[in-house]
XYZ file of C-alpha atoms in Angstrom:
305
model
C 0.000 0.000 0.000
C 2.831 2.387 0.788
C 4.323 2.061 -2.708
C 0.922 2.838 -4.213
C 0.473 5.820 -1.887
C 3.822 7.224 -3.034
C 2.370 7.514 -6.559
C -0.721 9.388 -5.396
C -1.393 13.125 -5.539
C -4.681 13.388 -3.619
C -7.015 11.714 -1.130
C -10.720 12.124 -1.843
C -13.589 11.414 0.538
C -17.152 10.750 -0.571
C -18.808 10.909 2.852
C -22.547 10.461 2.731
C -25.400 9.760 5.123
C -25.004 5.982 5.279
C -21.614 5.236 3.742
C -18.066 6.527 3.403
C -15.694 5.963 0.507
C -12.085 7.095 0.445
C -10.054 7.265 -2.768
C -6.314 7.362 -3.262
C -6.052 9.324 -6.494
C -3.229 9.325 -9.025
C -1.724 12.018 -11.236
C -4.331 11.720 -14.003
C -7.370 11.355 -11.742
C -7.216 7.566 -11.647
C -8.078 5.582 -8.507
C -5.033 3.764 -7.126
C -6.761 2.394 -4.034
C -10.183 2.625 -2.395
C -11.669 2.016 1.037
C -15.428 1.649 1.580
C -17.130 1.563 4.976
C -20.623 1.913 6.422
C -19.528 4.870 8.571
C -21.764 7.469 6.986
C -22.436 10.567 9.048
C -25.476 8.999 10.723
C -23.422 5.994 11.869
C -20.438 7.733 13.462
C -20.479 7.097 17.203
C -20.499 10.310 19.188
C -20.092 12.278 15.948
C -16.343 11.695 16.254
C -15.625 12.325 12.585
C -12.051 13.253 13.419
C -11.284 9.778 14.772
C -12.966 8.013 11.846
C -11.028 10.151 9.386
C -7.617 9.494 10.904
C -8.266 5.785 11.271
C -9.305 5.544 7.642
C -6.467 7.375 5.883
C -3.540 6.995 8.296
C -1.661 4.448 6.167
C -2.013 6.482 2.996
C -1.096 9.754 4.642
C 1.861 8.423 6.608
C 3.371 7.022 3.399
C 3.095 10.354 1.590
C 1.396 13.438 3.096
C -1.266 14.368 0.587
C -3.911 17.049 0.163
C -7.377 15.870 1.160
C -10.702 16.909 -0.363
C -14.115 15.817 0.955
C -17.641 16.045 -0.436
C -21.125 14.854 0.460
C -23.270 15.106 3.556
C -20.160 15.442 5.713
C -20.461 19.152 4.839
C -24.076 19.388 6.019
C -25.405 20.724 9.304
C -25.259 17.182 10.691
C -21.744 16.594 9.423
C -18.200 17.514 10.398
C -18.000 20.979 8.869
C -21.050 22.785 7.503
C -20.314 24.636 4.302
C -22.404 27.187 2.398
C -23.975 26.619 -1.010
C -22.770 27.761 -4.420
C -25.618 28.858 -6.689
C -26.067 27.384 -10.163
C -24.909 27.824 -12.830
C -21.490 26.778 -11.566
C -18.637 24.485 -12.537
C -15.413 23.162 -11.103
C -13.792 26.600 -10.867
C -16.618 27.982 -8.731
C -16.477 24.926 -6.482
C -12.686 25.213 -6.244
C -12.907 28.864 -5.248
C -15.480 28.036 -2.577
C -13.586 25.173 -0.889
C -13.718 25.437 2.905
C -10.363 24.624 4.574
C -10.304 22.738 7.862
C -7.509 21.382 10.073
C -7.946 18.081 11.930
C -6.745 17.366 15.466
C -3.523 15.929 13.992
C -2.855 18.914 11.787
C -4.063 17.440 8.477
C -5.666 19.960 6.127
C -9.007 18.897 4.697
C -10.737 20.921 1.979
C -14.529 20.594 2.020
C -16.534 20.969 -1.193
C -19.573 23.183 -0.775
C -23.064 22.127 -1.698
C -25.051 23.635 -4.565
C -28.370 25.437 -4.588
C -30.893 26.253 -7.286
C -34.067 28.330 -7.192
C -37.378 27.353 -8.749
C -40.471 29.507 -8.370
C -38.956 31.264 -5.371
C -38.124 28.058 -3.474
C -34.576 26.732 -2.969
C -33.309 23.318 -3.983
C -30.123 21.858 -2.475
C -27.636 19.045 -2.995
C -24.381 17.900 -1.452
C -22.083 15.407 -3.142
C -23.866 14.957 -6.450
C -22.146 18.049 -7.884
C -18.745 16.412 -7.439
C -19.885 13.256 -9.244
C -21.223 15.235 -12.189
C -18.079 17.358 -12.512
C -16.159 14.085 -12.663
C -18.493 12.477 -15.194
C -18.327 15.478 -17.515
C -14.514 15.466 -17.293
C -14.429 11.767 -18.237
C -15.852 12.537 -21.662
C -19.605 12.257 -21.137
C -20.022 15.951 -21.883
C -23.176 18.025 -21.762
C -26.768 16.846 -21.392
C -29.124 15.544 -18.710
C -27.716 13.570 -15.792
C -29.994 11.529 -13.530
C -29.033 10.205 -10.100
C -31.821 7.820 -8.984
C -32.369 7.466 -5.269
C -34.554 8.337 -2.328
C -34.294 11.911 -3.554
C -33.485 11.695 -7.266
C -31.515 14.488 -8.896
C -31.862 15.690 -12.491
C -29.013 17.946 -13.573
C -28.495 19.962 -16.739
C -24.803 20.052 -17.659
C -23.487 22.688 -20.052
C -19.856 23.367 -20.926
C -18.790 20.889 -18.250
C -20.586 22.776 -15.466
C -23.966 22.436 -13.777
C -26.449 24.793 -15.379
C -29.498 23.813 -13.303
C -30.989 20.867 -11.429
C -34.119 19.599 -9.690
C -34.743 17.143 -6.868
C -37.577 14.603 -6.996
C -38.699 12.785 -3.827
C -39.727 9.739 -5.835
C -38.101 7.051 -3.716
C -39.262 8.496 -0.430
C -42.804 8.966 -1.749
C -42.886 5.344 -2.911
C -41.845 4.162 0.555
C -44.375 6.403 2.294
C -47.263 5.241 0.097
C -46.292 1.578 0.302
C -45.747 1.510 4.053
C -48.104 4.139 5.452
C -51.243 4.365 3.294
C -54.229 2.198 2.464
C -52.752 1.605 -0.999
C -49.879 -0.338 0.523
C -52.127 -2.699 2.460
C -53.192 -4.392 -0.775
C -49.681 -4.940 -2.112
C -48.198 -8.419 -2.078
C -44.442 -8.986 -1.992
C -42.732 -10.749 -4.857
C -39.920 -10.495 -7.422
C -39.755 -7.579 -9.843
C -42.787 -7.637 -12.117
C -41.766 -5.911 -15.340
C -45.269 -6.012 -16.819
C -46.740 -4.177 -13.846
C -43.853 -1.711 -13.884
C -44.310 -0.926 -17.593
C -48.049 -0.359 -17.142
C -47.241 2.000 -14.286
C -44.592 3.887 -16.275
C -47.080 4.569 -19.067
C -49.641 5.759 -16.512
C -47.098 8.078 -14.907
C -45.834 9.477 -18.195
C -49.368 10.495 -19.190
C -50.630 11.574 -15.752
C -49.471 15.182 -15.899
C -51.452 17.337 -13.512
C -53.693 14.323 -12.746
C -50.999 12.396 -10.836
C -52.844 12.631 -7.510
C -55.914 11.187 -9.215
C -53.885 8.548 -11.083
C -52.341 7.336 -7.820
C -55.747 6.025 -6.736
C -55.546 3.558 -9.623
C -53.037 1.669 -7.477
C -56.143 0.637 -5.510
C -58.648 0.253 -8.335
C -56.535 -1.579 -10.934
C -56.178 -4.779 -8.841
C -59.732 -4.372 -7.538
C -61.024 -4.743 -11.110
C -58.415 -7.385 -12.059
C -56.533 -5.071 -14.437
C -53.359 -6.047 -12.607
C -52.651 -8.674 -9.953
C -51.854 -7.836 -6.308
C -48.286 -9.058 -6.960
C -47.911 -6.410 -9.687
C -49.164 -3.527 -7.575
C -45.898 -2.379 -5.940
C -44.092 -2.304 -9.275
C -47.078 -0.575 -10.861
C -46.738 2.181 -8.244
C -42.965 2.316 -8.727
C -43.382 2.656 -12.480
C -46.045 5.323 -12.126
C -43.886 7.521 -9.899
C -40.747 7.072 -11.996
C -42.758 7.737 -15.159
C -44.131 10.972 -13.706
C -40.607 11.982 -12.677
C -39.265 11.329 -16.176
C -42.108 13.291 -17.774
C -41.162 16.295 -15.648
C -37.397 15.838 -15.829
C -37.272 15.584 -19.622
C -39.785 18.376 -20.289
C -38.127 21.038 -22.402
C -34.899 19.058 -22.535
C -34.988 18.473 -26.271
C -32.956 15.512 -27.454
C -30.134 15.900 -24.947
C -28.491 12.607 -24.011
C -29.526 11.198 -20.639
C -26.767 9.794 -18.432
C -27.712 7.559 -15.516
C -25.430 7.732 -12.494
C -25.664 4.668 -10.296
C -25.826 0.893 -10.247
C -28.312 -1.751 -9.236
C -31.990 -2.491 -9.655
C -33.212 1.075 -9.263
C -31.003 2.361 -12.069
C -32.200 -0.552 -14.215
C -35.766 0.614 -13.647
C -34.915 4.127 -14.811
C -33.274 2.711 -17.925
C -36.441 0.765 -18.760
C -38.674 3.765 -18.065
C -36.563 6.134 -20.167
C -36.752 3.685 -23.065
C -40.547 3.608 -22.785
C -40.487 7.411 -22.837
C -38.511 7.271 -26.077
C -35.260 8.499 -24.543
C -31.957 6.717 -24.999
C -29.782 6.533 -21.907
C -26.215 5.632 -21.039
C -24.462 4.714 -17.799
C -21.797 6.819 -16.153
C -18.538 4.951 -15.495
C -17.209 4.012 -12.081
C -15.166 6.427 -9.960
C -16.696 9.636 -11.262
C -16.679 11.024 -7.710
C -12.921 10.527 -7.412
C -12.442 12.212 -10.777
C -14.600 15.092 -9.571
C -12.386 15.446 -6.489
C -9.353 15.512 -8.761
C -10.790 18.154 -11.109
C -11.849 20.467 -8.274
C -8.533 20.031 -6.438
C -6.553 20.727 -9.601
C -8.594 23.841 -10.303
C -7.939 25.001 -6.719
C -4.182 24.545 -7.111
C -3.971 21.818 -4.453
C -1.995 19.383 -6.611
C 1.766 19.694 -6.822
């Protein structure tokens, strides 16, 4: 590990709510080594972020003292160091200029990436961590277009000239969980493997719902009641409906811009299916875009020797 660390120029931390990833980054933004743990900010005992940090990177840093850059929810009010927000449109230079320096108990300098904010109809939108991933993805050749990060709170970002022009957050995942677990609609759902047919029916319903989404949601109850779908299809029907409605909104006015999906796993697969139904081609972002984002921001800030 020490020989690898001697080739590195930067340590990057992607420190979220439920997980923590540390990257040892090389001279061209490549990942030389990686550590992943479940010590997200909500799982750090006594909020002792300082101790977790030193325990995680001590071998790398002792081999070759390196600049450190951190992004994600670690910069939130519940994290280690709260940082302000940079307003869109903004790119790597704006994020580099807004880095918040911090010194740990052992004298290691950490540079925290700020979050980003947007304004829609007088109300703010916020994100922390996703901006770094998108800066990295754009730098890895994916270029401009729409970027989608599926999740509990999905993000849709418009990238122009390598920077983030605008974005919106959709509470799709959280709404699905709330409906499934805390409403009468969920009481009729039966567990089972992914039902693509039910999901596709739901996607089409969501894509066409428009302003009638609140009305269309009641079909989650009536469709199985009248044997239009089976109880085993109902959860995926709801999932498809919500994702379809999200895609209808997220792609509105977006023209034929390419859509890049950031993420892995079943949820991203669902978005890929739904985008295809909506007539939109999609592509997957490569691995390690967050580390590349750390590299690009650090280089712009002059942190790399």
